[in-house]
Amino acid sequence: MNAIAKKLAILLGVLAFASSCTATPNSSTETQRSPKVTQVTDSTKVTTIKIDGSSTVYPITQAIAKDYQADPKNQVQVAVNISGTSGGFEKFCNGETDISNASRPILKAEMEACKKNGVAYMEFPIAFDALTVAVNPQNDWAKDITVAELKKIWEPSAQGKITRWNQVRASWPNRPINLYGAGKKSGTFDYFTEATVGETRASRNDYTASEDDEVLVDGISKDPNALGYFGYAYYEKYQDKLKALAIDNGKGAVLPSTQTVEKVQYQPLARPLFIYVNLRDNQNKGLVNKFVEFYIDKAPITASAVGYIPLPNDSKHLNYVHLYQGKVGTVFEGKAEMNLTIGELLRKEGQF
């Protein structure tokens, strides 16, 4: 079977799958069609696919980009940078990047910015994260923490007041508590504040902040009095230098893991991860779509390899359908959803 026939066979298969998922579209989405994924005709041309955004999603995208560029047939450079989810969307909606890594759905203000600048986007969920609260391994007193205690630590009124461990839990020692967390351009900051404090972007400011999770890991690993939060892949990578705390949402303390996310036990800190693709009509479109096709195929294996929770094959099929049909918009309403499960995400995607 030649390459064109294979492509048609794949397309017919995923479109058949899509027909079984048909439902009334979400009111927050808009749909338009685009041509099928095209092949690059000029093999001598080298261009750059620009990607920016979330440090949480970065390990997945960086690994896939490396694999893609290792094939000499792919005459393209893939530049992957970190500026946080919010920082990435600023560039993306200005038309400066082709793909935006995101650890939360696109917000209403960002949707408006994209619309104003004529940037139509496709949304692809690519993995699940178990947002991790961690301390230094020398910390021998804290093994778990409640959502209420996280609120007590991180709410704006705690600034300058909750500064010692025994103020959080009386049985903990009278030692300073040094905080490390996501910077304000990070989607992790948005999600964590809503999940723990109850209001997006409501946080104390007297902590070491960074959009780069590597910086947070480094700080916590060197500070016996530290407590911080970041994406699960960074805990997996550096678990010899960190200690994860079990999260108690009132139903018992649960450690972050693939199993606790899949069993809907690690709440409210389990969350989906995304890439957003600029559906631009220019000479790079075929190159970008070809890379996205490769990304969708490799995402489950790569997500698992770097420490995240892969989505089931149904998600891959739906992503292919949305790519081939040029589905534009979001299945969310400009905000993150707390306690979203993998099954609920798939149902939303199937209705898109």
Short mmCIF file of C-alpha atoms in Angstrom, two decimals:
data_model
loop_
_atom_site.label_atom_id
_atom_site.label_comp_id
_atom_site.label_asym_id
_atom_site.label_seq_id
_atom_site.Cartn_x
_atom_site.Cartn_y
_atom_site.Cartn_z
CA MET A 1 0.00 0.00 0.00
CA ASN A 2 1.52 3.32 -0.97
CA ALA A 3 1.81 6.34 1.35
CA ILE A 4 -1.33 8.07 0.03
CA ALA A 5 -3.42 4.94 0.48
CA LYS A 6 -2.16 4.53 4.03
CA LYS A 7 -3.08 8.11 4.80
CA LEU A 8 -6.59 7.62 3.41
CA ALA A 9 -6.99 4.40 5.40
CA ILE A 10 -6.03 6.17 8.63
CA LEU A 11 -8.32 9.09 7.86
CA LEU A 12 -11.32 6.83 7.14
CA GLY A 13 -10.69 4.93 10.36
CA VAL A 14 -10.52 7.98 12.62
CA LEU A 15 -13.50 9.62 10.94
CA ALA A 16 -15.51 6.44 11.56
CA PHE A 17 -14.49 6.64 15.22
CA ALA A 18 -15.53 10.31 15.34
CA SER A 19 -19.01 9.51 14.09
CA SER A 20 -19.53 7.32 17.18
CA CYS A 21 -18.66 10.24 19.43
CA THR A 22 -20.98 12.79 17.83
CA ALA A 23 -22.99 15.02 20.19
CA THR A 24 -24.12 18.62 20.49
CA PRO A 25 -21.02 20.86 20.35
CA ASN A 26 -19.95 22.69 23.50
CA SER A 27 -21.09 26.33 23.41
CA SER A 28 -17.52 27.50 24.05
CA THR A 29 -16.24 26.03 20.79
CA GLU A 30 -16.33 26.97 17.16
CA THR A 31 -15.56 24.64 14.30
CA GLN A 32 -14.14 25.13 10.84
CA ARG A 33 -12.61 22.80 8.29
CA SER A 34 -9.14 22.91 6.87
CA PRO A 35 -7.36 20.90 4.19
CA LYS A 36 -5.97 17.50 5.11
CA VAL A 37 -2.43 17.29 6.44
CA THR A 38 -0.08 17.95 3.55
CA GLN A 39 3.34 16.56 2.83
CA VAL A 40 6.41 18.75 2.44
CA THR A 41 7.28 19.01 -1.24
CA ASP A 42 10.57 20.87 -0.97
CA SER A 43 12.90 18.55 0.93
CA THR A 44 15.77 21.06 0.78
CA LYS A 45 13.90 23.74 2.70
CA VAL A 46 14.64 24.02 6.42
CA THR A 47 12.33 26.03 8.63
CA THR A 48 11.76 26.37 12.37
CA ILE A 49 8.67 25.34 14.31
CA LYS A 50 8.50 27.63 17.33
CA ILE A 51 7.12 26.26 20.61
CA ASP A 52 6.89 28.02 23.96
CA GLY A 53 4.93 27.94 27.21
CA SER A 54 4.59 25.57 30.15
CA SER A 55 7.63 24.09 31.89
CA THR A 56 5.34 21.25 33.03
CA VAL A 57 4.64 20.20 29.43
CA TYR A 58 8.21 20.98 28.32
CA PRO A 59 9.69 17.49 29.02
CA ILE A 60 7.10 15.82 26.77
CA THR A 61 7.45 18.30 23.91
CA GLN A 62 11.23 18.45 24.12
CA ALA A 63 11.56 14.65 23.95
CA ILE A 64 9.17 14.40 20.99
CA ALA A 65 10.93 17.25 19.18
CA LYS A 66 14.28 15.50 19.65
CA ASP A 67 12.90 12.26 18.17
CA TYR A 68 11.32 14.13 15.27
CA GLN A 69 14.51 15.95 14.34
CA ALA A 70 16.51 12.72 14.52
CA ASP A 71 14.84 11.60 11.28
CA PRO A 72 16.77 13.16 8.36
CA LYS A 73 13.58 13.17 6.27
CA ASN A 74 12.13 15.86 8.53
CA GLN A 75 13.82 18.96 7.17
CA VAL A 76 12.76 21.20 10.04
CA GLN A 77 14.11 22.64 13.26
CA VAL A 78 11.94 22.54 16.40
CA ALA A 79 12.75 25.24 18.99
CA VAL A 80 11.18 24.55 22.42
CA ASN A 81 11.35 27.27 25.07
CA ILE A 82 9.85 27.94 28.52
CA SER A 83 8.00 31.07 29.61
CA GLY A 84 5.12 29.55 31.58
CA THR A 85 1.63 28.80 30.27
CA SER A 86 0.47 32.43 30.50
CA GLY A 87 3.72 33.72 29.00
CA GLY A 88 3.44 31.15 26.21
CA PHE A 89 -0.12 32.19 25.38
CA GLU A 90 0.97 35.83 25.18
CA LYS A 91 3.40 34.92 22.40
CA PHE A 92 1.03 32.42 20.79
CA CYS A 93 -1.90 34.84 20.56
CA ASN A 94 0.44 37.48 19.12
CA GLY A 95 1.26 35.03 16.33
CA GLU A 96 4.89 34.65 17.46
CA THR A 97 4.80 30.86 17.96
CA ASP A 98 3.34 27.85 16.18
CA ILE A 99 2.56 25.71 19.24
CA SER A 100 1.92 26.60 22.88
CA ASN A 101 2.55 24.17 25.74
CA ALA A 102 -0.13 24.61 28.44
CA SER A 103 -0.72 23.13 31.89
CA ARG A 104 -4.27 24.52 31.94
CA PRO A 105 -6.93 25.35 29.33
CA ILE A 106 -6.80 28.67 27.50
CA LEU A 107 -8.47 31.48 29.48
CA LYS A 108 -11.17 33.87 28.23
CA ALA A 109 -8.80 36.84 28.04
CA GLU A 110 -6.35 34.75 26.00
CA MET A 111 -9.16 33.57 23.73
CA GLU A 112 -10.05 37.21 23.08
CA ALA A 113 -6.40 38.10 22.39
CA CYS A 114 -6.13 35.26 19.86
CA LYS A 115 -9.40 36.34 18.21
CA LYS A 116 -8.27 39.97 18.02
CA ASN A 117 -5.02 38.96 16.31
CA GLY A 118 -6.62 36.45 13.96
CA VAL A 119 -5.03 33.40 15.58
CA ALA A 120 -7.27 30.34 15.21
CA TYR A 121 -6.15 27.49 17.44
CA MET A 122 -6.61 23.75 17.86
CA GLU A 123 -6.56 22.26 21.38
CA PHE A 124 -5.02 18.82 22.01
CA PRO A 125 -4.94 17.15 25.46
CA ILE A 126 -1.74 15.09 25.62
CA ALA A 127 -1.36 13.74 29.19
CA PHE A 128 -2.43 14.04 32.82
CA ASP A 129 -0.31 15.47 35.63
CA ALA A 130 -0.28 14.80 39.36
CA LEU A 131 0.74 18.25 40.60
CA THR A 132 3.19 17.44 43.40
CA VAL A 133 3.79 19.10 46.78
CA ALA A 134 7.33 18.31 47.91
CA VAL A 135 9.77 18.92 50.75
CA ASN A 136 13.47 18.31 51.33
CA PRO A 137 14.42 14.69 52.21
CA GLN A 138 15.83 15.93 55.52
CA ASN A 139 12.31 16.88 56.55
CA ASP A 140 11.41 13.99 58.91
CA TRP A 141 8.20 15.49 60.34
CA ALA A 142 5.86 16.05 57.39
CA LYS A 143 4.53 13.01 55.53
CA ASP A 144 1.15 14.36 54.42
CA ILE A 145 -0.70 17.65 54.23
CA THR A 146 -4.38 18.54 53.96
CA VAL A 147 -5.90 20.83 51.33
CA ALA A 148 -7.01 23.09 54.21
CA GLU A 149 -3.39 23.33 55.43
CA LEU A 150 -2.21 24.19 51.91
CA LYS A 151 -4.77 26.99 51.87
CA LYS A 152 -3.56 28.17 55.28
CA ILE A 153 0.00 28.34 53.92
CA TRP A 154 -0.65 29.88 50.50
CA GLU A 155 -3.65 32.22 50.84
CA PRO A 156 -2.85 35.96 50.51
CA SER A 157 -3.58 36.66 54.20
CA ALA A 158 -0.80 34.22 55.18
CA GLN A 159 1.88 36.54 53.82
CA GLY A 160 4.29 37.53 56.57
CA LYS A 161 2.20 35.65 59.15
CA ILE A 162 2.42 31.91 58.49
CA THR A 163 6.18 31.61 58.53
CA ARG A 164 6.90 28.54 60.68
CA TRP A 165 6.02 24.87 60.38
CA ASN A 166 4.26 24.64 63.77
CA GLN A 167 1.84 27.36 62.69
CA VAL A 168 0.53 24.98 60.03
CA ARG A 169 0.25 21.89 62.25
CA ALA A 170 0.96 22.05 66.00
CA SER A 171 2.87 18.74 66.00
CA TRP A 172 5.37 20.05 63.48
CA PRO A 173 8.57 21.76 64.76
CA ASN A 174 9.11 25.42 65.44
CA ARG A 175 11.23 25.91 62.35
CA PRO A 176 10.97 28.42 59.49
CA ILE A 177 8.98 27.29 56.46
CA ASN A 178 10.53 28.45 53.19
CA LEU A 179 8.19 28.36 50.23
CA TYR A 180 8.87 27.62 46.55
CA GLY A 181 6.19 27.82 43.89
CA ALA A 182 5.17 28.63 40.37
CA GLY A 183 5.62 32.12 38.96
CA LYS A 184 2.58 34.17 37.98
CA LYS A 185 2.97 33.43 34.27
CA SER A 186 2.69 29.72 34.98
CA GLY A 187 -0.44 27.66 34.41
CA THR A 188 0.60 25.67 37.48
CA PHE A 189 0.22 28.87 39.52
CA ASP A 190 -3.31 29.37 38.18
CA TYR A 191 -4.35 25.78 38.80
CA PHE A 192 -2.73 25.36 42.23
CA THR A 193 -4.20 28.56 43.65
CA GLU A 194 -7.72 27.65 42.54
CA ALA A 195 -7.39 24.05 43.76
CA THR A 196 -6.04 24.95 47.21
CA VAL A 197 -7.01 28.55 48.02
CA GLY A 198 -10.27 28.43 46.08
CA GLU A 199 -9.59 31.42 43.84
CA THR A 200 -7.41 31.58 40.73
CA ARG A 201 -4.22 33.64 41.19
CA ALA A 202 -4.97 34.33 44.88
CA SER A 203 -1.62 33.73 46.60
CA ARG A 204 0.86 35.15 49.03
CA ASN A 205 3.86 36.73 47.31
CA ASP A 206 6.66 36.12 49.82
CA TYR A 207 8.02 32.94 48.27
CA THR A 208 10.65 31.90 45.73
CA ALA A 209 8.78 31.93 42.42
CA SER A 210 9.75 30.62 38.99
CA GLU A 211 8.07 29.51 35.77
CA ASP A 212 10.87 26.93 35.46
CA ASP A 213 10.25 23.83 37.59
CA GLU A 214 13.96 22.96 37.51
CA VAL A 215 14.63 26.13 39.54
CA LEU A 216 12.06 25.09 42.16
CA VAL A 217 13.44 21.56 42.41
CA ASP A 218 16.96 22.91 42.88
CA GLY A 219 15.85 25.27 45.67
CA ILE A 220 13.89 22.63 47.58
CA SER A 221 16.68 20.04 47.26
CA LYS A 222 19.09 22.44 48.99
CA ASP A 223 16.77 23.76 51.73
CA PRO A 224 15.80 21.49 54.69
CA ASN A 225 12.97 23.89 55.62
CA ALA A 226 11.48 24.06 52.13
CA LEU A 227 8.00 23.27 50.83
CA GLY A 228 7.01 23.76 47.21
CA TYR A 229 4.94 22.49 44.29
CA PHE A 230 5.53 21.61 40.62
CA GLY A 231 4.69 19.05 37.90
CA TYR A 232 4.96 15.34 38.71
CA ALA A 233 7.58 14.62 36.01
CA TYR A 234 10.07 16.77 37.90
CA TYR A 235 9.48 14.77 41.09
CA GLU A 236 9.94 11.53 39.13
CA LYS A 237 13.19 12.81 37.66
CA TYR A 238 14.63 14.09 40.95
CA GLN A 239 12.96 11.90 43.58
CA ASP A 240 16.35 11.08 45.13
CA LYS A 241 16.59 14.80 46.02
CA LEU A 242 12.95 15.34 47.07
CA LYS A 243 10.17 13.92 49.24
CA ALA A 244 6.57 14.08 48.03
CA LEU A 245 3.80 14.76 50.55
CA ALA A 246 0.56 12.79 50.41
CA ILE A 247 -2.46 15.06 49.84
CA ASP A 248 -5.52 14.69 52.08
CA ASN A 249 -8.70 16.19 50.62
CA GLY A 250 -10.81 14.82 53.47
CA LYS A 251 -10.86 11.23 52.21
CA GLY A 252 -7.42 10.18 53.43
CA ALA A 253 -3.85 11.02 52.45
CA VAL A 254 -2.88 9.99 48.89
CA LEU A 255 0.54 10.15 47.26
CA PRO A 256 0.86 11.27 43.62
CA SER A 257 1.23 8.40 41.14
CA THR A 258 -0.13 7.10 37.85
CA GLN A 259 -2.40 4.70 39.73
CA THR A 260 -3.90 7.28 42.10
CA VAL A 261 -4.67 9.62 39.18
CA GLU A 262 -6.24 6.86 37.08
CA LYS A 263 -8.35 5.71 40.07
CA VAL A 264 -9.52 9.32 40.69
CA GLN A 265 -7.94 9.32 44.17
CA TYR A 266 -5.41 12.14 43.79
CA GLN A 267 -7.75 15.10 43.90
CA PRO A 268 -7.82 18.06 43.49
CA LEU A 269 -4.26 18.15 42.11
CA ALA A 270 -4.70 15.86 39.09
CA ARG A 271 -5.04 17.89 35.89
CA PRO A 272 -4.85 17.56 32.08
CA LEU A 273 -1.97 18.95 30.01
CA PHE A 274 -2.30 20.41 26.51
CA ILE A 275 -0.68 21.72 23.40
CA TYR A 276 -2.38 24.45 21.33
CA VAL A 277 -1.60 24.65 17.61
CA ASN A 278 -1.89 27.79 15.49
CA LEU A 279 -4.08 26.91 12.50
CA ARG A 280 -2.37 29.41 10.25
CA ASP A 281 -2.78 29.46 6.48
CA ASN A 282 0.78 29.92 5.27
CA GLN A 283 3.72 27.99 3.90
CA ASN A 284 4.56 26.44 7.30
CA LYS A 285 1.15 24.91 7.87
CA GLY A 286 1.97 21.55 6.28
CA LEU A 287 5.22 21.33 8.24
CA VAL A 288 3.53 22.15 11.55
CA ASN A 289 0.68 19.71 10.97
CA LYS A 290 3.10 16.94 10.05
CA PHE A 291 4.94 17.51 13.34
CA VAL A 292 1.64 17.59 15.28
CA GLU A 293 0.63 14.29 13.66
CA PHE A 294 3.92 12.81 14.93
CA TYR A 295 3.36 14.41 18.36
CA ILE A 296 -0.11 12.88 18.75
CA ASP A 297 1.29 9.44 17.88
CA LYS A 298 4.21 9.64 20.32
CA ALA A 299 2.51 11.49 23.21
CA PRO A 300 1.29 8.48 25.25
CA ILE A 301 4.64 6.66 25.29
CA THR A 302 6.66 9.84 25.79
CA ALA A 303 4.40 11.16 28.57
CA SER A 304 4.83 7.91 30.47
CA ALA A 305 8.59 7.88 29.87
CA VAL A 306 9.12 11.36 31.34
CA GLY A 307 6.85 10.76 34.35
CA TYR A 308 3.31 11.81 33.42
CA ILE A 309 0.10 9.83 33.12
CA PRO A 310 -0.62 8.88 29.47
CA LEU A 311 -4.11 9.26 28.04
CA PRO A 312 -5.85 6.17 26.59
CA ASN A 313 -5.89 5.41 22.86
CA ASP A 314 -9.36 6.95 22.50
CA SER A 315 -7.75 10.33 23.16
CA LYS A 316 -5.18 9.74 20.41
CA HIS A 317 -7.93 8.86 17.91
CA LEU A 318 -9.95 11.95 18.83
CA ASN A 319 -6.87 14.16 18.47
CA TYR A 320 -6.28 12.75 14.97
CA VAL A 321 -9.89 13.45 14.02
CA HIS A 322 -9.67 17.03 15.29
CA LEU A 323 -6.37 17.58 13.46
CA TYR A 324 -7.65 16.26 10.12
CA GLN A 325 -10.93 18.16 10.41
CA GLY A 326 -9.23 21.38 11.54
CA LYS A 327 -11.34 21.62 14.71
CA VAL A 328 -10.87 25.13 16.08
CA GLY A 329 -11.60 26.21 19.66
CA THR A 330 -11.70 24.68 23.12
CA VAL A 331 -13.92 22.21 24.96
CA PHE A 332 -13.55 24.37 28.08
CA GLU A 333 -15.20 27.72 28.75
CA GLY A 334 -12.10 29.77 29.32
CA LYS A 335 -11.26 28.27 32.71
CA ALA A 336 -9.78 25.17 34.32
CA GLU A 337 -12.08 22.55 35.82
CA MET A 338 -11.18 21.20 39.25
CA ASN A 339 -11.37 17.44 39.89
CA LEU A 340 -11.64 16.63 36.19
CA THR A 341 -11.07 12.93 35.51
CA ILE A 342 -9.55 11.27 32.46
CA GLY A 343 -12.96 9.80 31.61
CA GLU A 344 -14.66 13.20 31.84
CA LEU A 345 -11.99 14.74 29.61
CA LEU A 346 -12.57 12.08 26.97
CA ARG A 347 -16.34 12.66 27.05
CA LYS A 348 -15.81 16.39 26.53
CA GLU A 349 -13.46 15.70 23.63
CA GLY A 350 -15.93 13.26 22.08
CA GLN A 351 -18.63 15.97 22.10
CA PHE A 352 -16.34 18.53 20.45
#
